[in-house]
Coordinates of N, CA and C and ligand atoms in Angstrom, one line a residue:
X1 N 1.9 -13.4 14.2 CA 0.8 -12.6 13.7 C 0.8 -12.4 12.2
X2 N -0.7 -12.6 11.7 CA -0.2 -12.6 9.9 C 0.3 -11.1 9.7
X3 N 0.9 -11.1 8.5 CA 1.3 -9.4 7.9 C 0.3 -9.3 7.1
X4 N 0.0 -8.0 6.5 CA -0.3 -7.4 5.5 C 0.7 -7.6 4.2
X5 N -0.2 -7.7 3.3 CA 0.7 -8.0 1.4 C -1.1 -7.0 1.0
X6 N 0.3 -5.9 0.3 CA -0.8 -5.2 -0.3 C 0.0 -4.9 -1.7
X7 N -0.7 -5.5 -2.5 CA -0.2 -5.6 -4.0 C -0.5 -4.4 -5.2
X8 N -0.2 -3.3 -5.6 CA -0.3 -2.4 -6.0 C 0.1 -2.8 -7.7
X9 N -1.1 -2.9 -7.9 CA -0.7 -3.4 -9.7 C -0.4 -1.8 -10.7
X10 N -0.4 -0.5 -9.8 CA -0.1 0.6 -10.8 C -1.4 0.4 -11.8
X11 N -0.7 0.8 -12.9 CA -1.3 1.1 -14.4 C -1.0 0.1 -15.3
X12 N -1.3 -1.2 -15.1 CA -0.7 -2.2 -15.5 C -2.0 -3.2 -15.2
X13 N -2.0 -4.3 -16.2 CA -3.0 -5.4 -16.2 C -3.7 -5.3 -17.5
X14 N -4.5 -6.3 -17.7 CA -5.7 -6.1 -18.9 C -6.7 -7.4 -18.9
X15 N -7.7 -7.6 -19.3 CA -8.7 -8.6 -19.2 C -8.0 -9.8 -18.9
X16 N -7.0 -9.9 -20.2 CA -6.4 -11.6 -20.3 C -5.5 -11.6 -18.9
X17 N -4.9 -11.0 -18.3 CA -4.1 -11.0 -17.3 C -4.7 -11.4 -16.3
X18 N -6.1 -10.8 -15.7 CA -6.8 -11.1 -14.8 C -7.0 -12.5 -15.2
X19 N -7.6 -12.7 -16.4 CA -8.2 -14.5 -16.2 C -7.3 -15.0 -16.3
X20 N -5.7 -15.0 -16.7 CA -4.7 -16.3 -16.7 C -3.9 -15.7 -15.5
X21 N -3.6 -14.9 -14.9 CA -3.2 -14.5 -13.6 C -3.8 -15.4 -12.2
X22 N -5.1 -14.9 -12.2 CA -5.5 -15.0 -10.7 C -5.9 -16.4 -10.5
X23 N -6.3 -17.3 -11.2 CA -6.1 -18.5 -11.3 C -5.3 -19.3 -11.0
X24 N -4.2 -18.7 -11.2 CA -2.8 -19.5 -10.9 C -2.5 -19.2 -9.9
X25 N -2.4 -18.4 -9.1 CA -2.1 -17.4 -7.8 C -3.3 -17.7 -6.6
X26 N -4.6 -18.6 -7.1 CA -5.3 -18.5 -6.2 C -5.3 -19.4 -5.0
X27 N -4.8 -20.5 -5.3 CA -4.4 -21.6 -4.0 C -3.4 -20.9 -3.4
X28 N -2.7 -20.4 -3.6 CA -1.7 -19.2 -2.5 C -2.3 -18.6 -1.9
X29 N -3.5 -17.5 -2.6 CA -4.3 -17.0 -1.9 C -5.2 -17.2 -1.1
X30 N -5.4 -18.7 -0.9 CA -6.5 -19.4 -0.4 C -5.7 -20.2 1.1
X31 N -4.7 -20.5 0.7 CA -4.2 -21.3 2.0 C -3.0 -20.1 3.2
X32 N -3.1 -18.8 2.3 CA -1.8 -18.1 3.1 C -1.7 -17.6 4.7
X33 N -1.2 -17.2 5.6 CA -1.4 -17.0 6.6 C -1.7 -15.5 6.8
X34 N -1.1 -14.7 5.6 CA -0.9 -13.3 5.4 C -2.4 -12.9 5.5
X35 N -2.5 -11.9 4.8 CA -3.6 -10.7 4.7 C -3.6 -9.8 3.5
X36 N -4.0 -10.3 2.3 CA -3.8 -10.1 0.9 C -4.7 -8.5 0.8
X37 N -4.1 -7.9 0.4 CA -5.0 -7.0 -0.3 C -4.6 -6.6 -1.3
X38 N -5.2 -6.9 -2.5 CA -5.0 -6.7 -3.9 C -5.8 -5.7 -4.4
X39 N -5.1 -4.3 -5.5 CA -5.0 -3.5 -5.7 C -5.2 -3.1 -7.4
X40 N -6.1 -3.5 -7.8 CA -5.7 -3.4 -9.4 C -6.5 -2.2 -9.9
X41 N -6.5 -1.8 -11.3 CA -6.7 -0.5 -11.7 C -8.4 -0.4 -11.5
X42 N -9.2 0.6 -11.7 CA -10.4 0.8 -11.7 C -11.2 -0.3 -12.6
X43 N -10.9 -0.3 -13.9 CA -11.5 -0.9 -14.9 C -11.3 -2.8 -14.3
X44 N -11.0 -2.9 -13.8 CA -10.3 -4.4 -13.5 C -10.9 -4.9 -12.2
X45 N -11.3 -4.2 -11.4 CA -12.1 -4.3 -10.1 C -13.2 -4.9 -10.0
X46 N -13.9 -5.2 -11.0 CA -15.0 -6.0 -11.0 C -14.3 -7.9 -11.1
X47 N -13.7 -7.8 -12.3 CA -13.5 -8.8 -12.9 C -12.6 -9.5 -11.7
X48 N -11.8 -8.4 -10.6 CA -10.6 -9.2 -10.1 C -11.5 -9.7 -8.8
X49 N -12.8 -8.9 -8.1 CA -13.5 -9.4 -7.7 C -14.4 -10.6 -7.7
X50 N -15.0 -10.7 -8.6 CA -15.2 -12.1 -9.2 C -14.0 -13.3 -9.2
X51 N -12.8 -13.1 -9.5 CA -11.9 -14.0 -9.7 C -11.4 -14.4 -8.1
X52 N -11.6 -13.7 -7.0 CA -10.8 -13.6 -6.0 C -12.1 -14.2 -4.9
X53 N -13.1 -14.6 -5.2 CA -14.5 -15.4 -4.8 C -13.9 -16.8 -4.2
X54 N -14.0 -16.6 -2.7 CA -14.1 -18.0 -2.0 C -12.6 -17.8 -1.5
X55 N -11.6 -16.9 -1.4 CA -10.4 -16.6 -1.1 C -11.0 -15.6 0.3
X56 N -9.7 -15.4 1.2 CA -10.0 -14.6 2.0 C -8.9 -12.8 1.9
X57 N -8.6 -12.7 0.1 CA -7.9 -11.8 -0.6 C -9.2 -10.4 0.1
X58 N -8.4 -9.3 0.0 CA -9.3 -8.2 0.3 C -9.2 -7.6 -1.0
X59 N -10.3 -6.5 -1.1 CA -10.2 -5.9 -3.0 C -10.0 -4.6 -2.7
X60 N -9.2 -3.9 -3.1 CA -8.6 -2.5 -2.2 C -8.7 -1.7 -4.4
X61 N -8.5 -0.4 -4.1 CA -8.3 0.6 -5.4 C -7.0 1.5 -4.8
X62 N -6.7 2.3 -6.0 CA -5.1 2.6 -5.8 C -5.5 4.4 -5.3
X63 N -6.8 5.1 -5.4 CA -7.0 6.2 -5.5 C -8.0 6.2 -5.3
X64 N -8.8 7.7 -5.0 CA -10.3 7.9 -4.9 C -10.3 9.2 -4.9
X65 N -11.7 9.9 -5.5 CA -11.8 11.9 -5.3 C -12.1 11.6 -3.7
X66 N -12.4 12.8 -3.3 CA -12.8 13.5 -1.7 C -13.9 13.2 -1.7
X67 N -15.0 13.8 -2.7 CA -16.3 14.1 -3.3 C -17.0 12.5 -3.2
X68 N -18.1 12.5 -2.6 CA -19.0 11.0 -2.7 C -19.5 11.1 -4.2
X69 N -20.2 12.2 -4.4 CA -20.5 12.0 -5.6 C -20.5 13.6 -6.6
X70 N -21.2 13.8 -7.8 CA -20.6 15.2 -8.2 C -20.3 15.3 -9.5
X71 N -20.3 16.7 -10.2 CA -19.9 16.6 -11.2 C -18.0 17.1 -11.2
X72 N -17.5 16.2 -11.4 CA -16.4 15.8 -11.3 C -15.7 14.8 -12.3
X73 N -16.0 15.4 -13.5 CA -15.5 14.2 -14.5 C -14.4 13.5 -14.9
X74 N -14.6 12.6 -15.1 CA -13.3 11.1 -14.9 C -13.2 10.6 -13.2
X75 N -14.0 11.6 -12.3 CA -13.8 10.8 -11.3 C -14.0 9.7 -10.5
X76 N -13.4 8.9 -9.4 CA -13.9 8.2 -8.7 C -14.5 7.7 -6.9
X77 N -15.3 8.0 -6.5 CA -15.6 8.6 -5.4 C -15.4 7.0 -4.6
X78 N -14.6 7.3 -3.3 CA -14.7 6.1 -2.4 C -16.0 5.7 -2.2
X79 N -17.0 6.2 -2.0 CA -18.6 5.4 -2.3 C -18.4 4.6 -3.1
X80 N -18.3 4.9 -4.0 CA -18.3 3.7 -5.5 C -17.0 2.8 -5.3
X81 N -16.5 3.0 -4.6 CA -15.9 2.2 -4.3 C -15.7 0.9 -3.5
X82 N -16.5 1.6 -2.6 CA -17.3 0.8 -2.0 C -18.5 -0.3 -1.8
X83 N -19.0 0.5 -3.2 CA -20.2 0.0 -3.3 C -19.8 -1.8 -4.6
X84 N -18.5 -0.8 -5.3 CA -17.8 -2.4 -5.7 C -17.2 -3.6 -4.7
X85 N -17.3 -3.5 -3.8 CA -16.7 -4.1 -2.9 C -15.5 -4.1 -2.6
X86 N -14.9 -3.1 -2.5 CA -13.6 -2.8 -1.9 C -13.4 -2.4 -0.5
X87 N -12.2 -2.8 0.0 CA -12.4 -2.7 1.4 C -11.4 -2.1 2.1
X88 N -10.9 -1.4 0.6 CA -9.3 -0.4 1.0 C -9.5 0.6 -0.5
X89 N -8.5 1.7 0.1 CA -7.9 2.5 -0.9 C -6.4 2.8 -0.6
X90 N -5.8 2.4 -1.7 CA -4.1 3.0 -1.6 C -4.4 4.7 -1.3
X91 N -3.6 5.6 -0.9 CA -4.0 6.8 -0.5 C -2.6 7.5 -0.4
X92 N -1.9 8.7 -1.4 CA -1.0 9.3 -1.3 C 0.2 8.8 -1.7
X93 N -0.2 7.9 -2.5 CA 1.3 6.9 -3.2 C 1.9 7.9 -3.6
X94 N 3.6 8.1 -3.7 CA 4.6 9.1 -4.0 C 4.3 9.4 -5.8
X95 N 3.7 8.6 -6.3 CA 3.0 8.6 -7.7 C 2.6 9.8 -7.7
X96 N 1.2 9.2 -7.0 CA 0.3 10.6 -7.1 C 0.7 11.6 -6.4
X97 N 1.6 12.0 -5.3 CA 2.4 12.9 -4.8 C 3.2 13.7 -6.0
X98 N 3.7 13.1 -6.5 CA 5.0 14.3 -8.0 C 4.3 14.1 -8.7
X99 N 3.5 12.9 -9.3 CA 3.1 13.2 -10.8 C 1.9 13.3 -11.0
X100 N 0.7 13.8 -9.7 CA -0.6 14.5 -10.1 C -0.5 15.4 -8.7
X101 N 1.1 15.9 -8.1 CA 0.6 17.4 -7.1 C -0.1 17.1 -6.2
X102 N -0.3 15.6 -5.6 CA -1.3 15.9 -4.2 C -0.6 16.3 -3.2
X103 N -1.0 17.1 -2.7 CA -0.2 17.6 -0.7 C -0.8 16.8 -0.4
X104 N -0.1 16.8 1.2 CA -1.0 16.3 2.3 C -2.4 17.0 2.8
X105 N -2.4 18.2 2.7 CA -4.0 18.5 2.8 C -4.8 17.8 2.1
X106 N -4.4 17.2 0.4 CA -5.5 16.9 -0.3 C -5.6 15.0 0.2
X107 N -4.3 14.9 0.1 CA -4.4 13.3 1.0 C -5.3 12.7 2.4
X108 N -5.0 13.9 3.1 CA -6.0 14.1 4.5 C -7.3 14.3 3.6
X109 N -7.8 14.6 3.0 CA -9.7 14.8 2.4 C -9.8 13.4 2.0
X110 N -9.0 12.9 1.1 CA -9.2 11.5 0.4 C -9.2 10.5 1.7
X111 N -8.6 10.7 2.5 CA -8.3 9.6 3.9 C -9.6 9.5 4.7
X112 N -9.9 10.9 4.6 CA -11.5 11.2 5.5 C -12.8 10.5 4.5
X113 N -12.7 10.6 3.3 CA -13.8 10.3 2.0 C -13.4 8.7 2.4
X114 N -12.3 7.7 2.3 CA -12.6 6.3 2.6 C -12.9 5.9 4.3
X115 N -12.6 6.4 4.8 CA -13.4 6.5 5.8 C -15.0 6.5 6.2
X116 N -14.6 7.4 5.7 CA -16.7 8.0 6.0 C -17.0 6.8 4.7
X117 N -16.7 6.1 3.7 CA -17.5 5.1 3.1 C -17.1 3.4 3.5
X118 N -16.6 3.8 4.8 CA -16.4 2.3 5.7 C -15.2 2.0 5.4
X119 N -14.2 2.0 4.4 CA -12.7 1.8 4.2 C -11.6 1.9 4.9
X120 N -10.7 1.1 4.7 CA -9.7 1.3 5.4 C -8.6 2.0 4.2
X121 N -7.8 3.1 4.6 CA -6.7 4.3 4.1 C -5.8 3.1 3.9
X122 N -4.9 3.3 3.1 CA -3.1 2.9 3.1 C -3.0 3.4 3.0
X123 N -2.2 4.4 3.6 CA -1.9 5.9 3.5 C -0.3 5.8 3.6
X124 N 0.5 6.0 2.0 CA 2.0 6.1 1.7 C 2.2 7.2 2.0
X125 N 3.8 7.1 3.0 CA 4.9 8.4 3.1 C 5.8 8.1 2.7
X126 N 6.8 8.5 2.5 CA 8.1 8.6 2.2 C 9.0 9.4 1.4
X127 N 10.4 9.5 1.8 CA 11.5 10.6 1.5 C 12.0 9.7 0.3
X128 N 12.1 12.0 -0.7 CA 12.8 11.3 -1.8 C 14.8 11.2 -1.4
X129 N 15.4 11.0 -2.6 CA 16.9 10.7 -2.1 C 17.6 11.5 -2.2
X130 N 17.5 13.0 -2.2 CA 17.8 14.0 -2.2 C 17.1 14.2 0.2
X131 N 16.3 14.4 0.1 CA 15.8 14.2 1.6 C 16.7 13.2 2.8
X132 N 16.8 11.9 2.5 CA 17.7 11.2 2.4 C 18.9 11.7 2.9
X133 N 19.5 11.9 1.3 CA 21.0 12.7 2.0 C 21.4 13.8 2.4
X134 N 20.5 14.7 2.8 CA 20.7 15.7 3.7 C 20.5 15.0 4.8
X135 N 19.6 14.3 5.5 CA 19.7 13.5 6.4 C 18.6 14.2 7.2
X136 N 17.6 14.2 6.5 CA 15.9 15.2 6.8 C 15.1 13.6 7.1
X137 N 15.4 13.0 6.8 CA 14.3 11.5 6.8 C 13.4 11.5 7.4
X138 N 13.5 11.6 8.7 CA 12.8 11.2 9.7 C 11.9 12.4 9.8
X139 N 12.3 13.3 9.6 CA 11.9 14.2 10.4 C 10.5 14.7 8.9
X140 N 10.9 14.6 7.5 CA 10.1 14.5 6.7 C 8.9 13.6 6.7
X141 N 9.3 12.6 7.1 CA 8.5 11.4 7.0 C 7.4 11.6 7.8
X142 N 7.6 11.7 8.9 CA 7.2 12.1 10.3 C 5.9 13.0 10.1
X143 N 6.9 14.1 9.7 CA 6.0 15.5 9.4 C 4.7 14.9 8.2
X144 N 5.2 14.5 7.5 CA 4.4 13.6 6.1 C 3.2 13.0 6.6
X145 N 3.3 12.5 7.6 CA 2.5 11.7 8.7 C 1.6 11.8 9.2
X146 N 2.3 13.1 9.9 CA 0.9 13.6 10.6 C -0.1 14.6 9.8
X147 N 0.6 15.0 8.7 CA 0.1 16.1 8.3 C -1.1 15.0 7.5
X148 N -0.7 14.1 6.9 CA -1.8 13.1 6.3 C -3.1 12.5 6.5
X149 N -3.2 12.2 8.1 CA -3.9 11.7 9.0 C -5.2 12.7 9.2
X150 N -6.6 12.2 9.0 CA -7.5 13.1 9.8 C -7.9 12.7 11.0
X151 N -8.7 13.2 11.8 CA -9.3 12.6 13.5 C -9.8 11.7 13.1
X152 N -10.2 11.2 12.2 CA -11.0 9.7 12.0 C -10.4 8.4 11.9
X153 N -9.0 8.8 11.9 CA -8.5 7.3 11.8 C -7.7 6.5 13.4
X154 N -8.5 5.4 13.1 CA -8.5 4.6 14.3 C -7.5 3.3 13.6
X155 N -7.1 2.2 14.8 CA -6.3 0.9 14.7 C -7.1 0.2 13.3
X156 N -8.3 0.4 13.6 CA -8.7 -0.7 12.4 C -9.5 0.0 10.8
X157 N -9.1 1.5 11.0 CA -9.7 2.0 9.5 C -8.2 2.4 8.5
X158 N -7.0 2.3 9.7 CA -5.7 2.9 8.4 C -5.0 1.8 8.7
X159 N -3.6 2.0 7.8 CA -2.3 1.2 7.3 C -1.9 2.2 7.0
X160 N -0.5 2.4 7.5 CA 0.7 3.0 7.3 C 1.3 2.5 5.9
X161 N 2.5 3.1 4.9 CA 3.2 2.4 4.1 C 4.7 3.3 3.9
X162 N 4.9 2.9 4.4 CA 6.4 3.7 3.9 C 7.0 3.5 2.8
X163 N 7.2 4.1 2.2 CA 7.8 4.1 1.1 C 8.9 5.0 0.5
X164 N 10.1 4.5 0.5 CA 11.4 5.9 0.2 C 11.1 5.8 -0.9
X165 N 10.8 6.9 -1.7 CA 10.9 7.3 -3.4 C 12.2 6.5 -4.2
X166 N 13.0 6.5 -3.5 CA 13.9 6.3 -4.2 C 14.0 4.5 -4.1
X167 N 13.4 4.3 -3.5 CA 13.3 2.5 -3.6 C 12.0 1.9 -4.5
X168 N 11.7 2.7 -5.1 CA 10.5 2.5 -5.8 C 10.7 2.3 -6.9
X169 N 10.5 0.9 -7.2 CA 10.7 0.6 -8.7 C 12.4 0.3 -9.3
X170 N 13.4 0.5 -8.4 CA 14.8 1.1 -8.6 C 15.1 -0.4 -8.5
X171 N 14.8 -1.4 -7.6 CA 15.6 -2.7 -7.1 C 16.4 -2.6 -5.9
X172 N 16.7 -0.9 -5.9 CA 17.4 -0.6 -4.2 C 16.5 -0.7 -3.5
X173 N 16.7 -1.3 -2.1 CA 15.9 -1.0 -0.7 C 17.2 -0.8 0.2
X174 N 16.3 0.0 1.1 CA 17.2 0.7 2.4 C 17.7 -0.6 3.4
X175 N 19.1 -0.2 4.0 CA 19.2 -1.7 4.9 C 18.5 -1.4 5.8
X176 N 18.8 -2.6 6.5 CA 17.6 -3.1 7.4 C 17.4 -2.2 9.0
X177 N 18.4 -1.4 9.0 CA 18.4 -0.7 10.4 C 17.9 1.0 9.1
X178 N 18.0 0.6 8.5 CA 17.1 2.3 7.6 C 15.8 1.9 7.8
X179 N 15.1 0.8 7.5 CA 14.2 0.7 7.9 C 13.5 0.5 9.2
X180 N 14.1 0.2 10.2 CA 14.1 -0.2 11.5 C 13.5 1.2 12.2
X181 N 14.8 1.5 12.0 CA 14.8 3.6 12.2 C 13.6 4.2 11.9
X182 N 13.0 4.0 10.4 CA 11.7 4.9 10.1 C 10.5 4.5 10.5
X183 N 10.8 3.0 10.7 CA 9.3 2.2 12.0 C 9.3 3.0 12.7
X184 N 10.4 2.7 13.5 CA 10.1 2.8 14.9 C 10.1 4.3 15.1
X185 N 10.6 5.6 14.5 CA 10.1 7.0 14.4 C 8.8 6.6 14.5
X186 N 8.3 6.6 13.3 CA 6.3 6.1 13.2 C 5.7 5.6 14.4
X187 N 6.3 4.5 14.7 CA 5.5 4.0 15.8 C 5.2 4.9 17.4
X188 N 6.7 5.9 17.2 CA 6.7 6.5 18.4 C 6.2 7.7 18.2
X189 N 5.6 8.6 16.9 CA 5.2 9.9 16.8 C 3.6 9.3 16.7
X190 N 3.0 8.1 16.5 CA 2.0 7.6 16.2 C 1.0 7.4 17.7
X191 N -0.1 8.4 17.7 CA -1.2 8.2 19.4 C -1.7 6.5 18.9
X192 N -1.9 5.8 18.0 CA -2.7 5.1 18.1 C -1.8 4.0 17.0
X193 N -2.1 2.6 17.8 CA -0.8 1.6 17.6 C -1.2 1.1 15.9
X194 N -0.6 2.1 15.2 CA -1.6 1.6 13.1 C -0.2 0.3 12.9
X195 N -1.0 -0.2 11.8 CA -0.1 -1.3 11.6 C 1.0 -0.6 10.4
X196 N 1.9 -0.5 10.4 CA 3.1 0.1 9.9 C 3.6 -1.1 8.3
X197 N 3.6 -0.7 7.3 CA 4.2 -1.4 6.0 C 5.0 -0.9 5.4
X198 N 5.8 -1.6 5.1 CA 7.2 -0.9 4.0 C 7.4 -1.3 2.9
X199 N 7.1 -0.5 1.8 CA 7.1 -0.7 0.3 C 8.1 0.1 -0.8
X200 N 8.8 -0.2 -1.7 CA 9.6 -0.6 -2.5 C 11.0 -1.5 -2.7
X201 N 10.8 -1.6 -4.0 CA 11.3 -3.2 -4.5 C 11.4 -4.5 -3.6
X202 N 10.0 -4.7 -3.2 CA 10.1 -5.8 -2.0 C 10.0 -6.9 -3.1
X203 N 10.4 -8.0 -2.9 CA 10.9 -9.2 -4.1 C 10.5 -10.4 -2.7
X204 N 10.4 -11.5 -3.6 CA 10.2 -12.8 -2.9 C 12.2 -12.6 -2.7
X205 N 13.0 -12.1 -2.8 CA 14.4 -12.7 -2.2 C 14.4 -11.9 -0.7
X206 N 13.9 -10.8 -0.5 CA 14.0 -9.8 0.4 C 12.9 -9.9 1.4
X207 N 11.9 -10.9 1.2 CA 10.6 -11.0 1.9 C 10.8 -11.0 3.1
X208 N 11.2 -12.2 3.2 CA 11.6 -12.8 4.7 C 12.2 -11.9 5.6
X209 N 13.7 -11.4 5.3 CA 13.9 -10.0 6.0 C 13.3 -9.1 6.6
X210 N 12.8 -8.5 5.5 CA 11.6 -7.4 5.8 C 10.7 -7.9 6.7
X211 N 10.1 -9.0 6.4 CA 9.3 -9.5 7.5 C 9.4 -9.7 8.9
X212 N 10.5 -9.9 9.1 CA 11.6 -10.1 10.6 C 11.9 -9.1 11.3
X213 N 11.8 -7.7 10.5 CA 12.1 -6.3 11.1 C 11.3 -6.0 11.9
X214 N 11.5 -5.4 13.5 CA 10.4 -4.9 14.2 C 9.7 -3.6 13.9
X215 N 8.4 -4.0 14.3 CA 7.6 -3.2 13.6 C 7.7 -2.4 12.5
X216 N 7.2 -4.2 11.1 CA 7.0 -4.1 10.1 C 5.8 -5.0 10.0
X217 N 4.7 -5.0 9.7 CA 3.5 -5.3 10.1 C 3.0 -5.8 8.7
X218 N 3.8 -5.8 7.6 CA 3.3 -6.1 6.1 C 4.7 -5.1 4.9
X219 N 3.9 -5.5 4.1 CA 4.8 -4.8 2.6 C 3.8 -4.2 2.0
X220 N 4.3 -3.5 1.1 CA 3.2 -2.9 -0.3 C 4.3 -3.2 -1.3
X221 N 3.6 -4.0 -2.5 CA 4.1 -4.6 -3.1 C 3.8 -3.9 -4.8
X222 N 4.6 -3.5 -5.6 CA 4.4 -2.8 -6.6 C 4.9 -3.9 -7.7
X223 N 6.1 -3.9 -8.8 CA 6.4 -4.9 -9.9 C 6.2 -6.2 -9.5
X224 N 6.6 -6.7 -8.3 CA 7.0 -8.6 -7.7 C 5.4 -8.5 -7.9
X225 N 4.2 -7.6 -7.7 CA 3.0 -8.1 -7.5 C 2.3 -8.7 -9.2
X226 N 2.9 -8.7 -9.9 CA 2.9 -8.8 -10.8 C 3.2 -10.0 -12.0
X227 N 4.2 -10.5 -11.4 CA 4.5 -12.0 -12.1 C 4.4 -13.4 -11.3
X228 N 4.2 -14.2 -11.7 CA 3.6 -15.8 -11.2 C 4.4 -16.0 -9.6
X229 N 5.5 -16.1 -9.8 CA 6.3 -16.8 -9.1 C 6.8 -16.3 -7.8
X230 N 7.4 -14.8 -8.1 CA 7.9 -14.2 -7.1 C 6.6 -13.5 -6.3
X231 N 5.2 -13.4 -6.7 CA 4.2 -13.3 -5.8 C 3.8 -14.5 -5.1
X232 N 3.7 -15.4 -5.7 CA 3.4 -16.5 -4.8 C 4.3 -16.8 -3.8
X233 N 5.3 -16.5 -3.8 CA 6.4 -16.8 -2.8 C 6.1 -15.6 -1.9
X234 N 5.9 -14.5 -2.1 CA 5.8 -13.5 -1.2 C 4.2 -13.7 -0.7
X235 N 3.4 -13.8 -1.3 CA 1.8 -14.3 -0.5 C 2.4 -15.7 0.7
X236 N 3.5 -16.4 0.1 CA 3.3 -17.6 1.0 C 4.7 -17.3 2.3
X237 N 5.0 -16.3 2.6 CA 6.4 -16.1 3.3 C 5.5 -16.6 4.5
X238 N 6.3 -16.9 5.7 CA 6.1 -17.1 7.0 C 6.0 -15.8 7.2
X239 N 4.8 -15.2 8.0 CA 4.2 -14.1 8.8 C 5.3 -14.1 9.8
Ligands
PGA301 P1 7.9 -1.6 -6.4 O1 6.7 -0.5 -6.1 O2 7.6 -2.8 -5.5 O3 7.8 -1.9 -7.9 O4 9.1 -0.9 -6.0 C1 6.2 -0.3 -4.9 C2 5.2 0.8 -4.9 O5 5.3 1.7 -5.7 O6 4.2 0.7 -4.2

């Protein structure tokens, strides 16, 4: 079965990136078995849209307000998101968790707002490494989880992403029975069978692995989404 590759370009990119980037990266995207969904900043959504024409890449955004529309300034409402053609929102990345204060209450509104504009949620959990070593994981994660989720999400509007804080961006990832463990919690506290992803420092050397693990259904991909080589190898892994 193909995986999910959801490529989280953060706050990072710029015009020339997009046009000498996606060009190079596009016969990967065109022939893969996977299920691309690429993630770039607001300003870049159009242009990465256009570039990703005739691919079967999906165009996802990293955030969205609650609010369809409003006076709410600097904001951006999953309608408009929509209406760019995107067909995902990243939702509760550990980012925006510590370093813009969202709870899960406000995660749960944003989950409901891509929803109600036809979207499918990625909706990130994950324990920091303090959580971790007291040995709360599961039981955070879990709780993280449900508290996240509104009644509207069904098999084909969400994606799960796990993500331990502490593997993000670091080069550490958890071994393979750490991740095993926090699937399969998910899968078993989960009414409805969501497809389950695991994100940080996923690399074209670690692909394969990860991919092998039971119920791991995709990656979310943050720096490797970002340079020539080690994404194309991860767009082209065997599903
Ligand atoms: P990373 O980021 O792959 O650079 O660790 C993952 C993420 O933050 O989504």
């Amino acid at each position: 079965m193909e995986k999910f590759i959801v490529a989280n370009w953060k706050m990072n990119g710029s015009n020339t990136f997009v046009n000498d980037f996606l060009p190079i990266i596009k016969p990967s995207l065109s022939s893969t078995l996977n299920k691309v969904i690429l993630c770039p900043p607001f300003p870049y959504l159009e242009s990465v849209r256009v570039a990703l024409a005739g691919t079967p890449t999906l165009l996802g955004a990293q955030n969205c307000h609650t609010a369809s529309h409003g006076a709410y300034t600097g904001e951006v409402s999953a309608t408009m998101l929509a209406d760019l053609g995107c067909s995902a929102v990243i939702i509760g990345h550990s980012e925006r968790r510590t370093l813009f204060a969202e709870d899960d209450a406000l995660i749960k509104s944003k989950v409901s707002a891509v929803h109600a504009a036809g979207m499918r949620a990625i909706v990130c959990v994950g324990e920091s490494l303090y959580v971790r070593e007291s040995g709360n994981a599961i039981e955070t994660v879990t709780r993280q989880f449900q508290a996240s989720l509104p009644p509207s999400v069904t098999a084909h509007n969400t994606i799960i992403a796990y993500e331990p804080v502490w593997a993000i961006g670091t080069g550490i990832t958890p071994i393979p029975e750490e991740i095993i463990e926090m699937h399969q919690a998910l899968y078993t506290t989960s009414k409805i069978v969501l497809p389950l992803l695991y994100g940080g420092s996923v690399t074209d050397l670690n692909i394969e692995e990860i991919f092998s693990l039971p119920h791991v259904d995709g990656v979310l991909v943050g720096g490797s989404s970002l340079k020539v080589a080690p994404f194309q190898k991860i767009i082209e892994a065997k599903p």
